[in-house]
Tab-separated table of N, CA, C and O in Angstrom:
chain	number	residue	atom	x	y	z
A	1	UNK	N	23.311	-24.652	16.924
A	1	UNK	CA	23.303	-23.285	16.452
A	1	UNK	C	22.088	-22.585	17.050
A	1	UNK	O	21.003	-23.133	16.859
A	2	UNK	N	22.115	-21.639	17.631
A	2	UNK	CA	21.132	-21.127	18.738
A	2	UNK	C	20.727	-19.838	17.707
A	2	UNK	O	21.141	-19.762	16.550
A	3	UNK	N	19.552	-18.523	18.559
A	3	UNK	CA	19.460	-17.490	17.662
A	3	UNK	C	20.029	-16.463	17.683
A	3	UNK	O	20.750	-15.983	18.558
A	4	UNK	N	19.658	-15.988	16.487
A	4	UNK	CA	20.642	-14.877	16.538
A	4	UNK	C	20.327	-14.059	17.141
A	4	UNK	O	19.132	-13.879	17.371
A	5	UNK	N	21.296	-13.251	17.626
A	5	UNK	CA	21.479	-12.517	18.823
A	5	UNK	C	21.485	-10.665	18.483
A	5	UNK	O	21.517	-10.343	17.295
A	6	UNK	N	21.457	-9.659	19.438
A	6	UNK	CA	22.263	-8.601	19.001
A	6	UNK	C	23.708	-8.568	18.465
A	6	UNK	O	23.835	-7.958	17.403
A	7	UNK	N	24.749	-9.073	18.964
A	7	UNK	CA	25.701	-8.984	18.543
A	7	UNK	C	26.224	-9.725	16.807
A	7	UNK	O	27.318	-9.469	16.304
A	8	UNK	N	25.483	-10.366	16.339
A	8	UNK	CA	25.364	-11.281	15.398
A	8	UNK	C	24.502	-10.410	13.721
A	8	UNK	O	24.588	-10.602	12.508
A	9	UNK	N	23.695	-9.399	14.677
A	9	UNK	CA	22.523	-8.944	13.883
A	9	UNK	C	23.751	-7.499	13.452
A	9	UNK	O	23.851	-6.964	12.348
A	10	UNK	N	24.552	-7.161	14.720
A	10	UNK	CA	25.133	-5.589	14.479
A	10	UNK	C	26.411	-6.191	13.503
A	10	UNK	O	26.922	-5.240	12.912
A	11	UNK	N	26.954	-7.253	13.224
A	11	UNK	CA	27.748	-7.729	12.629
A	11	UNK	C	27.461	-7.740	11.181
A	11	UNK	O	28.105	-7.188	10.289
A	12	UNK	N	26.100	-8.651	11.064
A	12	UNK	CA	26.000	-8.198	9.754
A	12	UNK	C	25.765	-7.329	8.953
A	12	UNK	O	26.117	-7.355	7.774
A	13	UNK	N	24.958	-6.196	9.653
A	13	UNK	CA	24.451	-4.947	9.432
A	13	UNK	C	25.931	-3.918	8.906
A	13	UNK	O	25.935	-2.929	8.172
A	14	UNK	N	26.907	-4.493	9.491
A	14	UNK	CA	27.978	-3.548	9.217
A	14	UNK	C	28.691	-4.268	8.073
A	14	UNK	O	29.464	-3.553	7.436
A	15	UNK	N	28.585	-5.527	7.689
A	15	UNK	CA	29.039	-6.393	6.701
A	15	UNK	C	28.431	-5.926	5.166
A	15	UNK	O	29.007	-5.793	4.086
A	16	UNK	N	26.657	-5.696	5.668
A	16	UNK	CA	26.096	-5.387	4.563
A	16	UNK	C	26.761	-3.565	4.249
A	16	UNK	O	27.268	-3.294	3.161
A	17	UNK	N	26.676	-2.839	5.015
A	17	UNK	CA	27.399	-1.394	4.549
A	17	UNK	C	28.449	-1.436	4.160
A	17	UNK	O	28.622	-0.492	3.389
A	18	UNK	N	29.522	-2.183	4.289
A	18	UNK	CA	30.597	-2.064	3.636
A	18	UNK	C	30.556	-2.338	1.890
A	18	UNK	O	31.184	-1.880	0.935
A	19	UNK	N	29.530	-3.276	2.054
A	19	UNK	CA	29.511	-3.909	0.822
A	19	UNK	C	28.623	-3.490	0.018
A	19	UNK	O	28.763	-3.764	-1.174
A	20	UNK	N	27.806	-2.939	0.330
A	20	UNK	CA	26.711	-1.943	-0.788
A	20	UNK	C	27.321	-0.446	-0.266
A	20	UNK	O	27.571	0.243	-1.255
A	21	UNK	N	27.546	0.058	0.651
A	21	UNK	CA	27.246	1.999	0.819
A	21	UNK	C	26.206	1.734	1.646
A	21	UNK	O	25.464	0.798	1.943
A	22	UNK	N	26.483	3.355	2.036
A	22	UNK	CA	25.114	3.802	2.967
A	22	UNK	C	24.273	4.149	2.104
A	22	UNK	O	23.119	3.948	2.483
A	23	UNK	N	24.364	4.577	1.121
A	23	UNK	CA	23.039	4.854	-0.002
A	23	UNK	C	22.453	3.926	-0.385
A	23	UNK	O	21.240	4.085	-0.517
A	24	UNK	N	22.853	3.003	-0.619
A	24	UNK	CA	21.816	2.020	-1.488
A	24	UNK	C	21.474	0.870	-0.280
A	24	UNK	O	21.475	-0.311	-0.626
A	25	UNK	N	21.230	1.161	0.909
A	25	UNK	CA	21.284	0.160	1.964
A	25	UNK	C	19.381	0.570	2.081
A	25	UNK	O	18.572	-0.358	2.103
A	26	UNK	N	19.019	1.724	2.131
A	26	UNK	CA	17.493	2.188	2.199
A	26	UNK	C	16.823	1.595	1.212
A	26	UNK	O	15.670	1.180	1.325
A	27	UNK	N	17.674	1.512	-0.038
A	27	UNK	CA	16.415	0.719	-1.523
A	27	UNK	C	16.645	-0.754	-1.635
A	27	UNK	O	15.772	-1.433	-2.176
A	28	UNK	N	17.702	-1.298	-1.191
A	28	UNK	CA	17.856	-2.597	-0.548
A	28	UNK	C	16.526	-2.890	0.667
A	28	UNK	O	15.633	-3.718	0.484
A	29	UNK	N	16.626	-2.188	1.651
A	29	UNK	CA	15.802	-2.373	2.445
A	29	UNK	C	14.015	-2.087	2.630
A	29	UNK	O	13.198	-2.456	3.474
A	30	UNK	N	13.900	-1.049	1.093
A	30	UNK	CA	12.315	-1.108	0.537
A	30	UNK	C	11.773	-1.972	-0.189
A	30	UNK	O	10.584	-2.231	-0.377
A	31	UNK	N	13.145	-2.620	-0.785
A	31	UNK	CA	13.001	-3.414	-2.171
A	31	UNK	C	12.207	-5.052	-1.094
A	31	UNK	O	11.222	-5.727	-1.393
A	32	UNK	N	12.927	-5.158	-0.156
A	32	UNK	CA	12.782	-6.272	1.159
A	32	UNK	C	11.631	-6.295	1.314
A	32	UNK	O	10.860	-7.241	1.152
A	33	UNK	N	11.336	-4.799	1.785
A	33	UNK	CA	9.784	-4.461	2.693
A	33	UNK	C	8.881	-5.082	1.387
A	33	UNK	O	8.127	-6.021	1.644
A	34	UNK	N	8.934	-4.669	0.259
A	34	UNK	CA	8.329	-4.890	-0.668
A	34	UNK	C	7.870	-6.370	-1.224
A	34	UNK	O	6.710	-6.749	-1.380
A	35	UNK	N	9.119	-7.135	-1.491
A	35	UNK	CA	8.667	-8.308	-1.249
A	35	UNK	C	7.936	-9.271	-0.291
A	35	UNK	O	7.165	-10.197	-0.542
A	36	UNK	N	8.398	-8.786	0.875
A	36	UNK	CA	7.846	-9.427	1.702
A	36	UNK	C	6.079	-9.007	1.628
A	36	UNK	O	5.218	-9.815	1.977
A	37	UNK	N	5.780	-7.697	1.144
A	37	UNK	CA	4.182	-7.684	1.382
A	37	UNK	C	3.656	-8.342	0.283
A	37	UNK	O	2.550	-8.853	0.457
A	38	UNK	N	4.365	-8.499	-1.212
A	38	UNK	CA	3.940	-8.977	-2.097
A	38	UNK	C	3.950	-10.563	-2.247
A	38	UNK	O	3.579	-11.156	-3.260
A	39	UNK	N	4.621	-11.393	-0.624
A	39	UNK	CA	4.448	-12.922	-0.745
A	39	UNK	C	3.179	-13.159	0.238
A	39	UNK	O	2.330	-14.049	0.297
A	40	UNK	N	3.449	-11.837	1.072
A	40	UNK	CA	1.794	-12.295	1.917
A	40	UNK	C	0.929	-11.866	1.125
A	40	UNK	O	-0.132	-12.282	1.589
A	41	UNK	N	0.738	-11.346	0.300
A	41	UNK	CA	-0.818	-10.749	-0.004
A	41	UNK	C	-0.820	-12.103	-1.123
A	41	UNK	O	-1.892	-12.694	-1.250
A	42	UNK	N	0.253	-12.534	-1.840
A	42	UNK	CA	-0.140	-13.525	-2.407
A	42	UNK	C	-0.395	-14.832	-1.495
A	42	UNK	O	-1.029	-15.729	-2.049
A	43	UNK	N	-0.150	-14.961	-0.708
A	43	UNK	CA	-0.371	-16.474	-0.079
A	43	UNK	C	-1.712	-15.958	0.674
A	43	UNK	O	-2.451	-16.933	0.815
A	44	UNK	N	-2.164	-15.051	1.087
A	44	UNK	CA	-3.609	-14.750	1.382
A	44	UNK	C	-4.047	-15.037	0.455
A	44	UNK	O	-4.523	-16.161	0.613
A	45	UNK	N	-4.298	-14.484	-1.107
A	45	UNK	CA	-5.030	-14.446	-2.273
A	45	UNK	C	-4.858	-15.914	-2.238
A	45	UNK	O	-6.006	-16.351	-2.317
A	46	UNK	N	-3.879	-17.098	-2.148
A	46	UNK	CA	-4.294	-18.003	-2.421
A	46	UNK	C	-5.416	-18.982	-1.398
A	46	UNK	O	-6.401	-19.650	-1.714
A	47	UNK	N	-4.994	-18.810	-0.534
A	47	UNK	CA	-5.516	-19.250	0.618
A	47	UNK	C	-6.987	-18.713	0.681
A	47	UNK	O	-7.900	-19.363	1.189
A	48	UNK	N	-7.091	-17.872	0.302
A	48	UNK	CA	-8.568	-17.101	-0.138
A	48	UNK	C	-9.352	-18.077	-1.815
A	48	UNK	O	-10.580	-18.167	-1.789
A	49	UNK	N	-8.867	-18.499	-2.667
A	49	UNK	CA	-9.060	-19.189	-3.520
A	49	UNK	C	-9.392	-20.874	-3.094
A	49	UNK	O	-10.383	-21.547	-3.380
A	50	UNK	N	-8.336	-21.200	-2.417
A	50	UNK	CA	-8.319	-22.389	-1.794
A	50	UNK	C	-10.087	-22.676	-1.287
A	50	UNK	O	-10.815	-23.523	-1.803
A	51	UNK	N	-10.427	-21.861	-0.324
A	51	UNK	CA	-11.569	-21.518	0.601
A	51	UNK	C	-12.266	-21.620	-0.071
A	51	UNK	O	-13.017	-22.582	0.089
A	52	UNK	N	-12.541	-20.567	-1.468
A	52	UNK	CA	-13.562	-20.524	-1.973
A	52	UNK	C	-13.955	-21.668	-3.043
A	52	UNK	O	-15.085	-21.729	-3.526
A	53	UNK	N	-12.601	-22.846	-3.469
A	53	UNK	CA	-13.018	-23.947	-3.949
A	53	UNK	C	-13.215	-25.261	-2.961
A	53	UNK	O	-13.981	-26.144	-3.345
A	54	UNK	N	-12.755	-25.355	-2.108
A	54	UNK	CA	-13.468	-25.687	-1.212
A	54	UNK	C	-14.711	-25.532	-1.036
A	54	UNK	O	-15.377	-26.549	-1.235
A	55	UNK	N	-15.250	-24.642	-0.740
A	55	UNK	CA	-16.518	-24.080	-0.264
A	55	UNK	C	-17.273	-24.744	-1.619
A	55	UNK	O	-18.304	-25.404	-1.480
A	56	UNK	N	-16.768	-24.550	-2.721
A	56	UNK	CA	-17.451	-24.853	-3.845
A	56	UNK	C	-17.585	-26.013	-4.325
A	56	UNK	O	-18.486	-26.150	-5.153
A	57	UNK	N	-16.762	-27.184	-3.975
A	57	UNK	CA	-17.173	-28.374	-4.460
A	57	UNK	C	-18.104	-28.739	-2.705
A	57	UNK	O	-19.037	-29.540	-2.751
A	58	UNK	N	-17.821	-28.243	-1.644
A	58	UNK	CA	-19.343	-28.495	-0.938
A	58	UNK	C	-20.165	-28.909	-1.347
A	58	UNK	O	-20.606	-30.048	-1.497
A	59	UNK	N	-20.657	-27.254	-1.734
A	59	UNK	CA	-21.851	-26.883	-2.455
A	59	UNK	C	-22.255	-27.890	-3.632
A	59	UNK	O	-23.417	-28.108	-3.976
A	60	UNK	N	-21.269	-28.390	-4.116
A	60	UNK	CA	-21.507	-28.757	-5.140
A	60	UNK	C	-22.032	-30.594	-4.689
A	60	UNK	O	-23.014	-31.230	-5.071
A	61	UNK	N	-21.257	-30.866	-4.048
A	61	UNK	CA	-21.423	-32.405	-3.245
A	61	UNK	C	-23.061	-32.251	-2.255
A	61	UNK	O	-23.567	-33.220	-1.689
A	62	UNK	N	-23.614	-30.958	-2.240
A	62	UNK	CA	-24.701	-31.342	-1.585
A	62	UNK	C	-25.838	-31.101	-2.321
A	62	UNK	O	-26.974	-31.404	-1.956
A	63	UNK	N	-25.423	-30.337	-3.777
A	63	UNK	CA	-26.343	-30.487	-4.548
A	63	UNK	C	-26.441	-32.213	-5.387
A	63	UNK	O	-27.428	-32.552	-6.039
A	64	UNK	N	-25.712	-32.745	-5.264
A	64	UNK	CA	-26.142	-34.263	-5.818
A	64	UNK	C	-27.241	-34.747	-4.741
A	64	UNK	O	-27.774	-35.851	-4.856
């Protein structure tokens, strides 16, 4: 199974309009945008936590 292609991408695109409308295809597609920024900013925030306990049992291993 290889990638997907243009012809594959215009297929579904017309699969999804039939099946929602042209109206609700834009809040479908904010609702998307949306999640997607709200899994990166969380996997930064964690990855940012990670670091800083890390960093902290260091600190902590060189204070013994």
């Amino acid at each position: 199974m290889g990638p997907i292609g243009l012809p594959e991408l215009i297929m579904i695109l017309l699969v999804l309009l039939l099946v929602f409308g042209a109206s609700r295809l834009p809040e479908i597609g904010k609702g998307l945008g949306q999640a997607i920024n709200n899994f990166k900013s969380s996997f930064k925030e964690g990855s940012r936590n990670q670091k800083d306990k890390d960093l902290g049992s260091s600190a902590e291993e060189r204070e013994k």
